[in-house]
Amino acid sequence: MLATWECAIGLGLLTGRFLRVKLLLLFAQMAGTFLPLVFFPQETFTVVPWVPNLEGQYIVKNLVLMSAALVVGATARGGKLIMDARSADTAKRTQALHQRFRRRFHREP
């Protein structure tokens, strides 16, 4: 069941369809993977809670996956990754110029 769940999440992220639902499933699944850190700290840490052993490191690496999912979720609704307003305006103008080029000449600039 868990393998099917993870495959559905992966396929959803690859295809981009139902992205919100897939990200919700991802966060629910990640919450389940963090439970051993709470329920079995002696088995996941060498020195609780500062030094995770190999199993603990495998669980903690999911923080990177969750961070990436937050970025994907933010950009899925039109969020931008550019902080500087001038750079964002320049990127928007360049993107519009490229779209006009593609429509006119039917190829990439």
PDB file of C-alpha atoms in Angstrom:
ATOM      1  CA  MET A   1       0.000   0.000   0.000  1.00  0.00           C
ATOM      2  CA  LEU A   2       2.788   2.402   0.934  1.00  0.00           C
ATOM      3  CA  ALA A   3       4.722   1.623  -2.254  1.00  0.00           C
ATOM      4  CA  THR A   4       1.614   2.332  -4.349  1.00  0.00           C
ATOM      5  CA  TRP A   5       1.130   5.587  -2.447  1.00  0.00           C
ATOM      6  CA  GLU A   6       4.733   6.658  -3.083  1.00  0.00           C
ATOM      7  CA  CYS A   7       4.503   5.727  -6.780  1.00  0.00           C
ATOM      8  CA  ALA A   8       1.304   7.765  -7.125  1.00  0.00           C
ATOM      9  CA  ILE A   9       3.049  10.743  -5.550  1.00  0.00           C
ATOM     10  CA  GLY A  10       6.049  10.357  -7.871  1.00  0.00           C
ATOM     11  CA  LEU A  11       3.914  10.027 -10.992  1.00  0.00           C
ATOM     12  CA  GLY A  12       1.833  13.005  -9.936  1.00  0.00           C
ATOM     13  CA  LEU A  13       4.925  15.139  -9.473  1.00  0.00           C
ATOM     14  CA  LEU A  14       6.313  14.031 -12.834  1.00  0.00           C
ATOM     15  CA  THR A  15       3.113  14.667 -14.751  1.00  0.00           C
ATOM     16  CA  GLY A  16       2.071  17.803 -12.883  1.00  0.00           C
ATOM     17  CA  ARG A  17      -1.553  16.643 -12.758  1.00  0.00           C
ATOM     18  CA  PHE A  18      -3.461  17.006  -9.500  1.00  0.00           C
ATOM     19  CA  LEU A  19      -0.393  18.660  -7.987  1.00  0.00           C
ATOM     20  CA  ARG A  20      -2.113  19.923  -4.837  1.00  0.00           C
ATOM     21  CA  VAL A  21      -3.515  16.486  -4.035  1.00  0.00           C
ATOM     22  CA  LYS A  22      -0.137  14.838  -4.631  1.00  0.00           C
ATOM     23  CA  LEU A  23       1.634  17.359  -2.404  1.00  0.00           C
ATOM     24  CA  LEU A  24      -0.941  16.761   0.319  1.00  0.00           C
ATOM     25  CA  LEU A  25      -0.322  13.009   0.015  1.00  0.00           C
ATOM     26  CA  LEU A  26       3.427  13.662   0.149  1.00  0.00           C
ATOM     27  CA  PHE A  27       3.172  15.654   3.385  1.00  0.00           C
ATOM     28  CA  ALA A  28       0.918  13.013   4.952  1.00  0.00           C
ATOM     29  CA  GLN A  29       3.401  10.313   3.976  1.00  0.00           C
ATOM     30  CA  MET A  30       6.327  12.365   5.314  1.00  0.00           C
ATOM     31  CA  ALA A  31       4.557  12.809   8.637  1.00  0.00           C
ATOM     32  CA  GLY A  32       4.429   9.030   8.870  1.00  0.00           C
ATOM     33  CA  THR A  33       8.131   8.674   8.108  1.00  0.00           C
ATOM     34  CA  PHE A  34       9.065  11.026  10.967  1.00  0.00           C
ATOM     35  CA  LEU A  35       7.227   8.962  13.588  1.00  0.00           C
ATOM     36  CA  PRO A  36      10.225   6.682  14.359  1.00  0.00           C
ATOM     37  CA  LEU A  37      12.165   9.762  15.473  1.00  0.00           C
ATOM     38  CA  VAL A  38       9.514  10.354  18.133  1.00  0.00           C
ATOM     39  CA  PHE A  39       8.564   6.807  19.099  1.00  0.00           C
ATOM     40  CA  PHE A  40      11.991   5.126  18.805  1.00  0.00           C
ATOM     41  CA  PRO A  41      14.637   7.790  19.482  1.00  0.00           C
ATOM     42  CA  GLN A  42      17.131   5.257  20.905  1.00  0.00           C
ATOM     43  CA  GLU A  43      17.066   3.368  17.593  1.00  0.00           C
ATOM     44  CA  THR A  44      17.325   6.407  15.324  1.00  0.00           C
ATOM     45  CA  PHE A  45      19.894   8.503  17.222  1.00  0.00           C
ATOM     46  CA  THR A  46      23.364   7.796  18.527  1.00  0.00           C
ATOM     47  CA  VAL A  47      23.124  10.793  20.889  1.00  0.00           C
ATOM     48  CA  VAL A  48      19.481  11.838  21.316  1.00  0.00           C
ATOM     49  CA  PRO A  49      18.497  14.277  19.673  1.00  0.00           C
ATOM     50  CA  TRP A  50      21.728  15.610  18.161  1.00  0.00           C
ATOM     51  CA  VAL A  51      23.486  12.755  16.344  1.00  0.00           C
ATOM     52  CA  PRO A  52      21.276  10.573  14.131  1.00  0.00           C
ATOM     53  CA  ASN A  53      22.552   7.157  13.139  1.00  0.00           C
ATOM     54  CA  LEU A  54      22.144   5.767   9.606  1.00  0.00           C
ATOM     55  CA  GLU A  55      18.397   5.151   9.968  1.00  0.00           C
ATOM     56  CA  GLY A  56      17.907   8.572  11.531  1.00  0.00           C
ATOM     57  CA  GLN A  57      19.846  10.262   8.733  1.00  0.00           C
ATOM     58  CA  TYR A  58      17.663   8.479   6.183  1.00  0.00           C
ATOM     59  CA  ILE A  59      14.572   9.835   7.918  1.00  0.00           C
ATOM     60  CA  VAL A  60      15.957  13.362   8.396  1.00  0.00           C
ATOM     61  CA  LYS A  61      16.865  13.636   4.695  1.00  0.00           C
ATOM     62  CA  ASN A  62      13.134  13.812   4.056  1.00  0.00           C
ATOM     63  CA  LEU A  63      13.332  17.427   5.245  1.00  0.00           C
ATOM     64  CA  VAL A  64      15.004  18.187   1.900  1.00  0.00           C
ATOM     65  CA  LEU A  65      12.148  16.466   0.054  1.00  0.00           C
ATOM     66  CA  MET A  66       9.598  18.457   2.018  1.00  0.00           C
ATOM     67  CA  SER A  67      11.431  21.703   1.270  1.00  0.00           C
ATOM     68  CA  ALA A  68      11.445  20.882  -2.430  1.00  0.00           C
ATOM     69  CA  ALA A  69       7.726  20.070  -2.258  1.00  0.00           C
ATOM     70  CA  LEU A  70       7.070  23.473  -0.680  1.00  0.00           C
ATOM     71  CA  VAL A  71       8.897  25.163  -3.556  1.00  0.00           C
ATOM     72  CA  VAL A  72       6.956  23.132  -6.133  1.00  0.00           C
ATOM     73  CA  GLY A  73       3.703  23.932  -4.354  1.00  0.00           C
ATOM     74  CA  ALA A  74       4.500  27.643  -4.227  1.00  0.00           C
ATOM     75  CA  THR A  75       5.361  27.850  -7.900  1.00  0.00           C
ATOM     76  CA  ALA A  76       2.358  25.722  -8.958  1.00  0.00           C
ATOM     77  CA  ARG A  77      -0.021  28.545  -8.067  1.00  0.00           C
ATOM     78  CA  GLY A  78       1.942  31.222  -9.895  1.00  0.00           C
ATOM     79  CA  GLY A  79       4.543  32.031  -7.269  1.00  0.00           C
ATOM     80  CA  LYS A  80       7.916  33.252  -8.442  1.00  0.00           C
ATOM     81  CA  LEU A  81      11.377  32.302  -7.296  1.00  0.00           C
ATOM     82  CA  ILE A  82      12.848  35.757  -7.994  1.00  0.00           C
ATOM     83  CA  MET A  83      13.120  38.055  -4.976  1.00  0.00           C
ATOM     84  CA  ASP A  84      14.290  41.255  -6.667  1.00  0.00           C
ATOM     85  CA  ALA A  85      11.393  43.153  -8.283  1.00  0.00           C
ATOM     86  CA  ARG A  86      13.505  44.559 -11.124  1.00  0.00           C
ATOM     87  CA  SER A  87      14.848  41.114 -11.972  1.00  0.00           C
ATOM     88  CA  ALA A  88      11.316  39.716 -11.926  1.00  0.00           C
ATOM     89  CA  ASP A  89      10.151  42.444 -14.340  1.00  0.00           C
ATOM     90  CA  THR A  90      13.098  41.775 -16.642  1.00  0.00           C
ATOM     91  CA  ALA A  91      12.361  38.037 -16.577  1.00  0.00           C
ATOM     92  CA  LYS A  92       8.687  38.679 -17.351  1.00  0.00           C
ATOM     93  CA  ARG A  93       9.561  40.924 -20.322  1.00  0.00           C
ATOM     94  CA  THR A  94      12.075  38.385 -21.629  1.00  0.00           C
ATOM     95  CA  GLN A  95       9.538  35.594 -21.316  1.00  0.00           C
ATOM     96  CA  ALA A  96       6.932  37.649 -23.225  1.00  0.00           C
ATOM     97  CA  LEU A  97       9.503  38.422 -25.920  1.00  0.00           C
ATOM     98  CA  HIS A  98      10.337  34.716 -26.274  1.00  0.00           C
ATOM     99  CA  GLN A  99       6.640  33.830 -26.558  1.00  0.00           C
ATOM    100  CA  ARG A 100       6.160  36.409 -29.327  1.00  0.00           C
ATOM    101  CA  PHE A 101       9.240  35.028 -31.103  1.00  0.00           C
ATOM    102  CA  ARG A 102       7.917  31.451 -30.879  1.00  0.00           C
ATOM    103  CA  ARG A 103       4.507  32.465 -32.232  1.00  0.00           C
ATOM    104  CA  ARG A 104       5.970  34.432 -35.105  1.00  0.00           C
ATOM    105  CA  PHE A 105       8.781  32.140 -36.238  1.00  0.00           C
ATOM    106  CA  HIS A 106       7.562  28.762 -34.871  1.00  0.00           C
ATOM    107  CA  ARG A 107      10.902  27.938 -33.252  1.00  0.00           C
ATOM    108  CA  GLU A 108      12.971  28.648 -30.159  1.00  0.00           C
ATOM    109  CA  PRO A 109      14.944  31.931 -29.971  1.00  0.00           C
TER     110      PRO A 109
END
